CSV table of C-alpha atoms and ligand atoms in Angstrom, one decimal:
chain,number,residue,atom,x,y,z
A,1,UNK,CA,38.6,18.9,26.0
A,2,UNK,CA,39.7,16.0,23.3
A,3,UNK,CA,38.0,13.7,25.4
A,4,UNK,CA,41.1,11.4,26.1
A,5,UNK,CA,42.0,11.4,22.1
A,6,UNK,CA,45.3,13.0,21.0
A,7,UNK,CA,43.3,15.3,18.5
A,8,UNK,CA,40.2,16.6,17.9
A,9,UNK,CA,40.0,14.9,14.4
A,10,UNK,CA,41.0,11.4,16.0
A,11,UNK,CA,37.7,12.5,18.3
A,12,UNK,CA,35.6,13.7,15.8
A,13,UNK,CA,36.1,10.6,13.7
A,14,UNK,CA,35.0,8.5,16.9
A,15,UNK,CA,31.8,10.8,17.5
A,16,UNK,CA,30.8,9.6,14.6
A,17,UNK,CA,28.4,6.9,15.7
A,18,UNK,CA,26.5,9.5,18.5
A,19,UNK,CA,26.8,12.6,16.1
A,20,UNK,CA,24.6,10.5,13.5
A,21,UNK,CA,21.7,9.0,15.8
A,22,UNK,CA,21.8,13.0,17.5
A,23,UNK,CA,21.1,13.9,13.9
A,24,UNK,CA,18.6,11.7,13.1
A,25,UNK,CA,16.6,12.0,16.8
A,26,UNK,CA,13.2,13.3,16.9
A,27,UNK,CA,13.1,12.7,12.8
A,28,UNK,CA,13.4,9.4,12.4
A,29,UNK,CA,10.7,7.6,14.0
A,30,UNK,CA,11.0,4.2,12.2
A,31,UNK,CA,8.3,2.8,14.5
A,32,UNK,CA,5.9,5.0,13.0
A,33,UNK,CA,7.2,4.8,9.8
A,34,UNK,CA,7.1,8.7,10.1
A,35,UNK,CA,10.2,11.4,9.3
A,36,UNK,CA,9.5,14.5,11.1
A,37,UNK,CA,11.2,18.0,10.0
A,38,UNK,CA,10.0,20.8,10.6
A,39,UNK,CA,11.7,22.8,7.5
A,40,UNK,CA,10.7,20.3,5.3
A,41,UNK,CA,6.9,19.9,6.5
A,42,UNK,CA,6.5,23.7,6.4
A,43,UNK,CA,7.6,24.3,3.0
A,44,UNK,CA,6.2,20.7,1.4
A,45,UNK,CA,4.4,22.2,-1.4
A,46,UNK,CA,7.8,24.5,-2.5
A,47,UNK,CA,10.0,21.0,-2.5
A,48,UNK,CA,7.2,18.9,-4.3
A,49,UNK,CA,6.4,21.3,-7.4
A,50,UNK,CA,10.7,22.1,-7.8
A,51,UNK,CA,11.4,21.8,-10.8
A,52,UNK,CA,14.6,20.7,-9.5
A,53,UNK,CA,16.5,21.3,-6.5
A,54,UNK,CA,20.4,23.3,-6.7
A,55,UNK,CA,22.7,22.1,-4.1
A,56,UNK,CA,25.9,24.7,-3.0
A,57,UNK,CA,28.4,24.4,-1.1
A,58,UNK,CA,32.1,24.2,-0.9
A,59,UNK,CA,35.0,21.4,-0.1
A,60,UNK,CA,33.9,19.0,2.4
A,61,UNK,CA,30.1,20.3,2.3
A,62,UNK,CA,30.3,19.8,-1.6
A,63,UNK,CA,31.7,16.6,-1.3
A,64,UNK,CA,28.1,16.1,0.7
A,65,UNK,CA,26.1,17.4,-2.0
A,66,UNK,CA,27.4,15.3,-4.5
A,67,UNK,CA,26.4,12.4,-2.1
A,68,UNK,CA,22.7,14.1,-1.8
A,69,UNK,CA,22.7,14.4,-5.7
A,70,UNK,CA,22.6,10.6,-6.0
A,71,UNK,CA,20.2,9.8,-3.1
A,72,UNK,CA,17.7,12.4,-4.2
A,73,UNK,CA,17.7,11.4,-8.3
A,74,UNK,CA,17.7,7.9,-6.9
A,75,UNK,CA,15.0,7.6,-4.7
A,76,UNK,CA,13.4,10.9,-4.7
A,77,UNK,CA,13.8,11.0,-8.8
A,78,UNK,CA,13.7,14.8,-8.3
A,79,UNK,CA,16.5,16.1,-10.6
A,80,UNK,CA,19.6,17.9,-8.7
A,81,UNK,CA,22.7,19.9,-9.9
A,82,UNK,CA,25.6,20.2,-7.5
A,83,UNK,CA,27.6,23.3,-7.9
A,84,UNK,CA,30.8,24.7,-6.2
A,85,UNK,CA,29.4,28.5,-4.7
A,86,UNK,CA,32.4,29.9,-5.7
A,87,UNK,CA,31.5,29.3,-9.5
A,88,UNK,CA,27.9,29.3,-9.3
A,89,UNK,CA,27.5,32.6,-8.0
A,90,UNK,CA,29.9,34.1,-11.0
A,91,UNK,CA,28.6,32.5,-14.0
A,92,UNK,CA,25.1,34.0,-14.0
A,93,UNK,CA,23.3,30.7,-13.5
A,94,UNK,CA,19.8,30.4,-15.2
A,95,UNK,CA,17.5,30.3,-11.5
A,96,UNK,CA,13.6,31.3,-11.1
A,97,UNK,CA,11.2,30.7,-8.4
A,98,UNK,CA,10.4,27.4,-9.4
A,99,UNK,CA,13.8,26.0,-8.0
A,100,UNK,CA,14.7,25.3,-4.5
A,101,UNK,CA,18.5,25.9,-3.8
A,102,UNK,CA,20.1,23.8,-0.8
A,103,UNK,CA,22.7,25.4,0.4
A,104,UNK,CA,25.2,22.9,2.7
A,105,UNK,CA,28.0,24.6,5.3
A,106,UNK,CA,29.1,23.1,8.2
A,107,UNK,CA,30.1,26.7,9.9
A,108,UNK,CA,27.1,28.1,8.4
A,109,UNK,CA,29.8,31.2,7.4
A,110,UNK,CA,31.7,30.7,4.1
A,111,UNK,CA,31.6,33.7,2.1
A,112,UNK,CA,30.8,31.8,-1.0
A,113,UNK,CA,28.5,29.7,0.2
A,114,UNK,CA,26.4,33.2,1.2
A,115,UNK,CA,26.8,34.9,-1.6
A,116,UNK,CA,25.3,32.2,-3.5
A,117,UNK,CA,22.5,31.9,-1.2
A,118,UNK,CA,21.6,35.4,-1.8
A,119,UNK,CA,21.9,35.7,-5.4
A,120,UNK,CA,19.4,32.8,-5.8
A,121,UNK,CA,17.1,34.6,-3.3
A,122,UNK,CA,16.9,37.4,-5.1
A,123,UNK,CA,16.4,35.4,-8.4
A,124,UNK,CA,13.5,34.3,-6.4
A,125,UNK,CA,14.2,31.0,-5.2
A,126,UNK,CA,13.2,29.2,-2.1
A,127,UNK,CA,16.4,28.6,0.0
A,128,UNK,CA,17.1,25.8,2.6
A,129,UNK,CA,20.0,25.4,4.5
A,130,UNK,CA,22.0,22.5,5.9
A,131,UNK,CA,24.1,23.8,9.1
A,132,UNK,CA,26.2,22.6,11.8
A,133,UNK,CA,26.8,25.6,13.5
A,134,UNK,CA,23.0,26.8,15.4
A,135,UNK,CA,22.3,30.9,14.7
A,136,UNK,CA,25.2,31.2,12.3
A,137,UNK,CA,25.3,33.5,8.7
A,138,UNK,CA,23.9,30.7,6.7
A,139,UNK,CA,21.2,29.4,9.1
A,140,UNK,CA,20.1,33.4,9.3
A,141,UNK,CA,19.8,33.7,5.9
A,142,UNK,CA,18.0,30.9,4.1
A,143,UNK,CA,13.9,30.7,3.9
A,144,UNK,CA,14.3,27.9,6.1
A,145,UNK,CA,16.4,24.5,6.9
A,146,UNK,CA,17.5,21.7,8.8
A,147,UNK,CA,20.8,22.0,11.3
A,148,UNK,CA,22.8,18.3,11.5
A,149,UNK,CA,23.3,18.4,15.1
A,150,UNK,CA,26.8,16.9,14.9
A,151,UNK,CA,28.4,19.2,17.8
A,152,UNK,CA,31.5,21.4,17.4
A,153,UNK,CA,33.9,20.5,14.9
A,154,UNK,CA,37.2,21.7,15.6
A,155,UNK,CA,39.5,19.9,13.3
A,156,UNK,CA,40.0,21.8,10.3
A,157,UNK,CA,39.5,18.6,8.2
A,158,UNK,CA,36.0,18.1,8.3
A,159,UNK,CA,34.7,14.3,9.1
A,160,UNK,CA,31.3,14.4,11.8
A,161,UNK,CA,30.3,17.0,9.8
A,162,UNK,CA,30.2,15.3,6.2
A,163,UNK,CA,28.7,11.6,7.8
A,164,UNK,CA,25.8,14.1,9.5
A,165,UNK,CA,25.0,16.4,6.5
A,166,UNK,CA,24.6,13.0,4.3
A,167,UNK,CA,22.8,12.1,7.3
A,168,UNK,CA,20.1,14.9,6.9
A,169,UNK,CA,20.3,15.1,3.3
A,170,UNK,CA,18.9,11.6,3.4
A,171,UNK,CA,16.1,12.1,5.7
A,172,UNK,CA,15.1,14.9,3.1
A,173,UNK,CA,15.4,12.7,0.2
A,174,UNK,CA,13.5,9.7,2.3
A,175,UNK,CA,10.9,12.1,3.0
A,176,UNK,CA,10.2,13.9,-0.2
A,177,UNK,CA,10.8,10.3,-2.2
A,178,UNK,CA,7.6,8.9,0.3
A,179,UNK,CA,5.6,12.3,-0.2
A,180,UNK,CA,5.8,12.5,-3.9
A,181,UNK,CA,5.1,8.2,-4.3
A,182,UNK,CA,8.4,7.7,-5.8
A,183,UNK,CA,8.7,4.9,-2.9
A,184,UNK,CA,6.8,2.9,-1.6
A,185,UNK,CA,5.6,2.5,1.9
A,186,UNK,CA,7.4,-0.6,2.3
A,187,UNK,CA,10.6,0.5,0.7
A,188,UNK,CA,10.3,3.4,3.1
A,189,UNK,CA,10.1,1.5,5.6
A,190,UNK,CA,13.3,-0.8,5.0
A,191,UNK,CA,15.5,2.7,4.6
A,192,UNK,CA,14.3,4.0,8.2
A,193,UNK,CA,15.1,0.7,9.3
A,194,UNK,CA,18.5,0.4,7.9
A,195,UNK,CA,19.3,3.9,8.9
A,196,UNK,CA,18.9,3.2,11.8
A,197,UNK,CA,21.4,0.6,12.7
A,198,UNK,CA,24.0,3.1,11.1
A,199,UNK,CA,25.6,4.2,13.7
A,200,UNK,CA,26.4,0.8,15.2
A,201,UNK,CA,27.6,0.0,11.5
A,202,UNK,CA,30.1,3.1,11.8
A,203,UNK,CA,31.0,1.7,15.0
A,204,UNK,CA,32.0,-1.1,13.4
A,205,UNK,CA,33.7,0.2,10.8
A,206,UNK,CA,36.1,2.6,13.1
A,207,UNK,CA,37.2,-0.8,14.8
A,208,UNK,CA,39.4,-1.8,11.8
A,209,UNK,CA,41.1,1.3,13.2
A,210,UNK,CA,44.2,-1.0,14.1
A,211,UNK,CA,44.2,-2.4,10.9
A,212,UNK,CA,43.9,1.1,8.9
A,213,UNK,CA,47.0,2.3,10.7
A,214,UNK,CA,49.3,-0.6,9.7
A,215,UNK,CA,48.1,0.3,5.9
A,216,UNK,CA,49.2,4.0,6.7
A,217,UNK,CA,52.4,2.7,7.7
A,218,UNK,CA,53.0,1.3,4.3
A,219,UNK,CA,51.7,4.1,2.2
A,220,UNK,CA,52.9,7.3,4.2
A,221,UNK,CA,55.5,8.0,1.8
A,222,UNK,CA,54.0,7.9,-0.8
A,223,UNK,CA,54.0,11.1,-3.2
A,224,UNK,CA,50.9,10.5,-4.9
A,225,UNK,CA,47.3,8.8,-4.4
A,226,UNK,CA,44.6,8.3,-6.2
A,227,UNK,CA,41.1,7.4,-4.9
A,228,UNK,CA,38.6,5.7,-7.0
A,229,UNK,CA,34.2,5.2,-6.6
A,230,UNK,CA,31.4,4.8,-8.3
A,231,UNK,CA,27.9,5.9,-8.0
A,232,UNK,CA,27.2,6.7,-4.2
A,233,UNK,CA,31.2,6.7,-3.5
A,234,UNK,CA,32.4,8.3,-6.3
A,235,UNK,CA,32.1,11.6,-4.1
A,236,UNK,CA,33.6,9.5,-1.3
A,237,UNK,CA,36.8,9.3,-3.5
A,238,UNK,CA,36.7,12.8,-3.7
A,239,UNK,CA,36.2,13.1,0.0
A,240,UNK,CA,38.7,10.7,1.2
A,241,UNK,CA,41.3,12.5,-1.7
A,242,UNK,CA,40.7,16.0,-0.2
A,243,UNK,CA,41.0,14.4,3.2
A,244,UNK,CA,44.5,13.5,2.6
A,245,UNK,CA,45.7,16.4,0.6
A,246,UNK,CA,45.0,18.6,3.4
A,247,UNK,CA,46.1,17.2,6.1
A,248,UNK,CA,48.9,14.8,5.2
A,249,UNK,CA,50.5,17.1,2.1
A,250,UNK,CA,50.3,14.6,0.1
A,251,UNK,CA,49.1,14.9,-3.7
A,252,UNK,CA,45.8,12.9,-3.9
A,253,UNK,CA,43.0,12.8,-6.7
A,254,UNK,CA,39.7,11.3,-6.4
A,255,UNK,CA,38.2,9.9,-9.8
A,256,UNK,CA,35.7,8.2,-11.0
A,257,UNK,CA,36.8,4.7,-11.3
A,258,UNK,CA,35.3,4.2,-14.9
A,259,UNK,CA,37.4,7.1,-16.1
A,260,UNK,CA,40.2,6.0,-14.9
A,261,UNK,CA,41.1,4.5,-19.1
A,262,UNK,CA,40.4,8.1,-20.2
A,263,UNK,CA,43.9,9.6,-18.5
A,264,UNK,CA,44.6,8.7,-15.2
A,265,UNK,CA,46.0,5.0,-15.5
A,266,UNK,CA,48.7,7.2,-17.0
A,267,UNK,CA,49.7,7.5,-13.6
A,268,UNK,CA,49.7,4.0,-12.8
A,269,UNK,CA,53.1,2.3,-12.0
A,270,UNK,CA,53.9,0.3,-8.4
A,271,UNK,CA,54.8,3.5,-6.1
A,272,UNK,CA,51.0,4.8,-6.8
A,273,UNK,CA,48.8,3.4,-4.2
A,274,UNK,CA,45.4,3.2,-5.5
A,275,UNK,CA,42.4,3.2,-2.6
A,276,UNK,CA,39.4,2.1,-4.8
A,277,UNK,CA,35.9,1.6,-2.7
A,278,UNK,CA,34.5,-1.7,-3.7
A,279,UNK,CA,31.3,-2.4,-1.8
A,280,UNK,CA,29.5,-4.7,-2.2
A,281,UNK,CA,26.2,-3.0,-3.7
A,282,UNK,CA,27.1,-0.6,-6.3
A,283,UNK,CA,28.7,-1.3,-9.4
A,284,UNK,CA,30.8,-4.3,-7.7
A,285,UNK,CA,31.8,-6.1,-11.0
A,286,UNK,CA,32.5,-3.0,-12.8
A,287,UNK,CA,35.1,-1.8,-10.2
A,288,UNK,CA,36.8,-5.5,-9.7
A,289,UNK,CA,37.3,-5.1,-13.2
A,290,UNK,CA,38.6,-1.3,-12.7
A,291,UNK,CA,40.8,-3.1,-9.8
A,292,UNK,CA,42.3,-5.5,-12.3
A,293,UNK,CA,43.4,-3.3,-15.4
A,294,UNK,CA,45.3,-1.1,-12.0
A,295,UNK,CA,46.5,-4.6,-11.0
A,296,UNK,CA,48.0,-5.4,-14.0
A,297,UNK,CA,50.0,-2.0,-14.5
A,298,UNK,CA,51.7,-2.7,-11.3
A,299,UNK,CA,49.4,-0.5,-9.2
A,300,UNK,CA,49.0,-1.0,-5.6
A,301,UNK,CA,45.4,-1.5,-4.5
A,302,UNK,CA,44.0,-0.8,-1.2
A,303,UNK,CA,40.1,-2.0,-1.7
A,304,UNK,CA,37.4,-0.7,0.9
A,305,UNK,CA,35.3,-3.8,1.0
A,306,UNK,CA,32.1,-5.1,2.0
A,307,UNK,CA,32.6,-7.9,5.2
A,308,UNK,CA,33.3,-10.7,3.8
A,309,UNK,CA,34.6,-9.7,0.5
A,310,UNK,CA,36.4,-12.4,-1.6
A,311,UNK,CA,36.6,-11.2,-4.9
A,312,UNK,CA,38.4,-7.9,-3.9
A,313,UNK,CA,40.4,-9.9,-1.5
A,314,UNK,CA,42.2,-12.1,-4.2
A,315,UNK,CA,43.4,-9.0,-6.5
A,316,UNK,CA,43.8,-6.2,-3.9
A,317,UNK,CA,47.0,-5.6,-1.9
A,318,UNK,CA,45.2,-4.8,1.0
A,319,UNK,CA,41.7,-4.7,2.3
A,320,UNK,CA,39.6,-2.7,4.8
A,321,UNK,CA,36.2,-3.9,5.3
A,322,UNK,CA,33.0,-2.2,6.2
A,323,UNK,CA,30.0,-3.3,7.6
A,324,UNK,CA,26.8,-4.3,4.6
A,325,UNK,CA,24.2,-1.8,4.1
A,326,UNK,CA,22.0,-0.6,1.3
A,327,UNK,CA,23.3,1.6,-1.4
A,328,UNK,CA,22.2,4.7,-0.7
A,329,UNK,CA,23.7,4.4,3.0
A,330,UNK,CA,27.2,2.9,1.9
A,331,UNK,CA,28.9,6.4,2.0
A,332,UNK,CA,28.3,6.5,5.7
A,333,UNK,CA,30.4,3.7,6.2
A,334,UNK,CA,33.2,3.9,3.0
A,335,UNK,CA,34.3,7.4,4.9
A,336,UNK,CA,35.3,6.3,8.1
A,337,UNK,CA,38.5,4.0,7.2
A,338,UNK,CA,39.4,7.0,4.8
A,339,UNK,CA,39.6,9.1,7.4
A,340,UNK,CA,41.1,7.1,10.0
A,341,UNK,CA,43.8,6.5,7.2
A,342,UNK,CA,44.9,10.5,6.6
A,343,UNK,CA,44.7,11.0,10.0
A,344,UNK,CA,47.1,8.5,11.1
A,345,UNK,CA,49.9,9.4,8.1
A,346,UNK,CA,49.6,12.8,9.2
A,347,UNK,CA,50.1,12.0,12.3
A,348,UNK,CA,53.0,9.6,10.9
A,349,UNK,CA,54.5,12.4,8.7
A,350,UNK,CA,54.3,14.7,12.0
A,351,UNK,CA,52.1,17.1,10.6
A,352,UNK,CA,49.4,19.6,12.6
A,353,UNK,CA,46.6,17.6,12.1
A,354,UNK,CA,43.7,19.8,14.0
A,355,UNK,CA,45.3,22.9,12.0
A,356,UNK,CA,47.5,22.0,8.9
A,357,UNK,CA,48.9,25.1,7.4
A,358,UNK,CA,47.3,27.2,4.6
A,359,UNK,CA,44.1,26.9,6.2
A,360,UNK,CA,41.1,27.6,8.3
A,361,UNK,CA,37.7,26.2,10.1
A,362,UNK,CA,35.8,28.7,8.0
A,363,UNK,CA,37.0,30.3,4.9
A,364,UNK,CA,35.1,33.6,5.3
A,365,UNK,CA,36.9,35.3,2.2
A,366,UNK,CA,36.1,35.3,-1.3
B,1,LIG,O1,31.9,25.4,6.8
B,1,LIG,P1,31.7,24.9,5.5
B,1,LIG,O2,31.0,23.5,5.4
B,1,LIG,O3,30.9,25.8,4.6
B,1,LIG,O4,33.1,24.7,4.9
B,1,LIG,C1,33.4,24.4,3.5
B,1,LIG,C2,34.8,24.0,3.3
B,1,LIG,O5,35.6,25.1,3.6
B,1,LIG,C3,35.3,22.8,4.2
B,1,LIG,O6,34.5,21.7,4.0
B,1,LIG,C4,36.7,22.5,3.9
B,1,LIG,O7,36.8,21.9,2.6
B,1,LIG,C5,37.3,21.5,4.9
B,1,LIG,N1,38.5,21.9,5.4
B,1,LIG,C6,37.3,20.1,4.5
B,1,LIG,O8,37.8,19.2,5.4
């Protein structure tokens, strides 16, 4: 049932590349220039006159919404907020009919996650969902939605599950941004394009897999982390952070990189290994910079890089390289060495990888 892989996370991670292009099939038809979603071509008209959209979710699914934020203010220029469910739901959020809510949940049964998604129905909102799991709580409940099609997940520590919700998210975003002439024709047709070759790109990406586990060799006694992104992979900090805490133990932070000089370089001495995506596209100068002032306080730097990279290269420690994309799509690839690398200190530090302790597939408690 692992397919041949030792765990279902070391699977999951390599599914990747299929779990993507099953999400995207029958949508994307790049030929045609055409995205084709049901939920979205049904409820047009509620999308286009949002005043702005309210994304939910929790951990992983969160992490994914954050992701969605950008893409959709980016290229959609419809104006999101991100919000944890567990706080949203309790702080008596200002929500009328004229926002659409998009609630994110891989098992489709977190009790937060829910309960959000009914107290903005009954503040009248029009809720969409973003499932893994077909006919569960969450796909039942919402006005409508879109499932990702990644395939069971069975690893506690979500990874096919975050590449396909971003997956789906973007096809929204592409399709909305094309319907309301923030994009143009041509522009939408590049992004279909480049989407497509994504999950050869991933493929890519997981073959630095050798590579990734000699760096976890060097870092898996380490006591703390820190994981810094900007823009598109600021949440893919966060994201490769929460990978690590969970399944490895050890204490990890995602950040910001630019906020790093407002506390967190604190921290900084030469038993903190830093991972800090550098791609390319986004912000590049700003976060060699970043990567210096960590340099010169002694800070080891592992830098996820772009193919190629030489700027990183000189300052860095170490480098993993991903495949070049566009912006908007660099999340897609910046996660997949971050996960390969928790995986293989967990499995270094002996821990239960497909079930660390303290937690579950689907957190269906308050
Ligand atoms: O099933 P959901 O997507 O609603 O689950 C949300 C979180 O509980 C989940 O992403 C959790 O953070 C994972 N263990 C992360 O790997």
């Amino acid at each position: 049932e692992k397919g041949g892989y030792e765990h279902f996370m070391l699977k999951e991670i390599h599914e990747q590349p299929n779990a993507i292009r099953d999400t995207y099939r029958g949508r994307l038809l790049a030929n045609e220039g055409i995205i084709r979603m049901a939920g979205i071509d049904d409820n047009l008209e509620k999308f286009l006159n949002a005043n702005r959209i309210i994304i939910v979710a929790c951990g992983t699914s969160w992490h994914a919404g954050l992701v969605a934020e950008y893409i959709f203010e980016d290229l959609a220029r419809i104006p999101v907020e991100v919000e944890y469910a567990s706080e949203f739901r309790y702080r008596n959020p200002v929500i009328t009919d004229k926002d659409v809510v998009i609630a994110i949940s891989q098992s489709g049964e977190t009790a937060d996650t829910l309960a959000a998604i009914k107290l903005a129905k009954s503040k009248g909102a029009f809720v969409f969902g973003v499932c893994n799991v077909v006919g569960s709580t969450i796909a039942r409940e919402t006005n409508a939605g879109a499932y990702t099609h990644a395939g069971p997940e069975i690893g506690v520590a979500s990874t096919k599950a975050f590449t396909t919700q971003i997956t789906v998210l973007t096809l929204i975003a592409l399709k909305l941004a094309k319907a309301n002439g923030s994009m143009s024709k041509t522009v939408f047709h590049s992004h279909l394009q480049e989407l497509e070759l994504i999950p050869d790109k991933v493929k890519e990406a997981l073959k630095a897999d050798k590579h990734i586990k000699e760096v976890a060799h060097i870092y898996k006694d380490a006591k703390n982390c820190l994981y810094l992104g900007r823009g598109y992979n600021f949440p893919v900090a966060l994201e490769g952070a929460l990978k690590l805490k969970e399944i490895s133990y050890i204490h990890a932070e995602g950040y910001p990189a630019a906020e790093m000089k407002h506390g967190p370089i604190a921290l900084i001495d030469d038993q903190m290994p830093v991972f800090v995506i550098a791609t390319k596209k986004g912000h590049y100068e700003k976060v060699v910079s970043n990567i210096q002032e960590i340099k010169s306080r002694s800070g080891k730097i592992i830098g996820i890089v772009t193919k190629g990279d030489i700027d990183v290269k000189k300052v860095a420690d170490h480098v993993i390289e991903v495949p070049e994309t566009i912006e908007s799509l660099t999340p897609l690839l910046t996660t997949i060495p971050l996960q390969l690398l928790s995986y293989h200190i967990a499995v270094m530090l002996d821990k239960n990888v497909d079930q660390p302790r303290n937690l579950a597939k689907s957190v269906t408690v308050e």
